[in-house]
């Protein structure tokens, strides 16, 4: 379906900008790890000590460049992700926070999260990180069973993970930890016992991901050779997911997003910016960003992935590899793709106003009849079943321009795990 430029623009102009509706955040990617986990396809590289002054300079330059495009916004969150950002020195973290909050006015309740691996050396860093301005940590615990930690190629054991959780709880009012389930040879009973132990730790937030075997990883290669035995079939995956929902809901930690569980008020504000279609700046190798300008144009940015290439480009003042203006239709697809991951769903009124597209009544009726979505108060939500079958739901959600003749477009697919 073709649209004139003027109509396209008109339909994207909002009364409020996405950053005012859903927040404005900063993502900082630190791409280094002590070792490469066999399941991981994130932009992470094993490397020794870095020259942090040079990294700081490149990060500052990127921050200033993005600030010029987003002046006047209030910064509601900063997220240091990786890789392993707990390998950064607290003083580098502090200087990045200082520069970001000098450029953008921070909200009174700004959330500053850092992903940490639970090695004991890093746990000792928590106090310095708190003094540097970090107020939330997300710990990569991954499993509460030593055998499984070994199979996942992790450097820590359960004892170390529990010590790190304890240290995080002492230093931070808000912390979260990640577990990976649907592991090799993991039965429903075993996962239920492990999850009960995890819940008993008492954190207000947990991210619970089903193990995804990604192409191009060591697990992916092993799987292709028939070597990664004991992974759950479809039926066991569904059962493991159902156990996860049942036990977390019973403990007041129901899923506010496909893989993320929190007590009310303890949700990750940074990740909510992504899922609610807010704006965010991404700096560091491979970081993604979404920025909406005053005319409603939404731009997707992606930084150079290779750390050395990013660093040298960043020092010269421009480390982006790609910048794409999203069409209103692509913006609508993304709002659904991200928003339907959330239990709170997507406002159809906002979808229409921001993008000029709406979901066809036929598609809604079809998915409602299958009990996969629910429409109340102009808000489209996935049901528990629908969230489990998110890719299928999205593939059935046809979009139409608000005032146009029928012509359909199908929403792109996404992966199951939160990434
Ligand atoms: C990119 S990692 C960064 C955190 C930190 N480096 C760590 O590993 O603990 C973010 C989270 O993604 C999850 N994750 C990464 N790869 C995954 C996979 N293949 N399947 C499921 N979860 C995965 C893990 O739970 C991990 O904690
Ligand atoms: S899972 Fe975390 S620690 Fe392991 S390689 Fe990936 S980013 Fe690094």
mmCIF file of C-alpha atoms in Angstrom, residues 51 95 125 165 174 207 210-211 219-220 241 248 255 258 325 327 337 379:
data_model
loop_
_atom_site.group_PDB
_atom_site.id
_atom_site.type_symbol
_atom_site.label_atom_id
_atom_site.label_comp_id
_atom_site.label_asym_id
_atom_site.label_seq_id
_atom_site.Cartn_x
_atom_site.Cartn_y
_atom_site.Cartn_z
ATOM 1 C CA UNK A 51 42.243 0.872 28.520
ATOM 2 C CA UNK A 95 32.039 8.706 35.007
ATOM 3 C CA UNK A 125 32.468 -4.451 43.923
ATOM 4 C CA UNK A 165 22.729 -12.499 45.861
ATOM 5 C CA UNK A 174 16.292 -3.385 44.127
ATOM 6 C CA UNK A 207 14.008 -13.140 34.806
ATOM 7 C CA UNK A 210 13.835 -20.978 28.552
ATOM 8 C CA UNK A 211 17.171 -22.124 27.119
ATOM 9 C CA UNK A 219 25.533 -25.261 21.776
ATOM 10 C CA UNK A 220 24.159 -24.590 18.285
ATOM 11 C CA UNK A 241 6.482 -22.875 31.214
ATOM 12 C CA UNK A 248 5.509 -17.480 40.395
ATOM 13 C CA UNK A 255 4.894 -12.500 34.706
ATOM 14 C CA UNK A 258 6.923 -13.268 28.829
ATOM 15 C CA UNK A 325 13.893 5.576 9.578
ATOM 16 C CA UNK A 327 7.858 3.725 8.457
ATOM 17 C CA UNK A 337 5.681 -7.069 18.748
ATOM 18 C CA UNK A 379 -6.399 -2.388 25.071
#
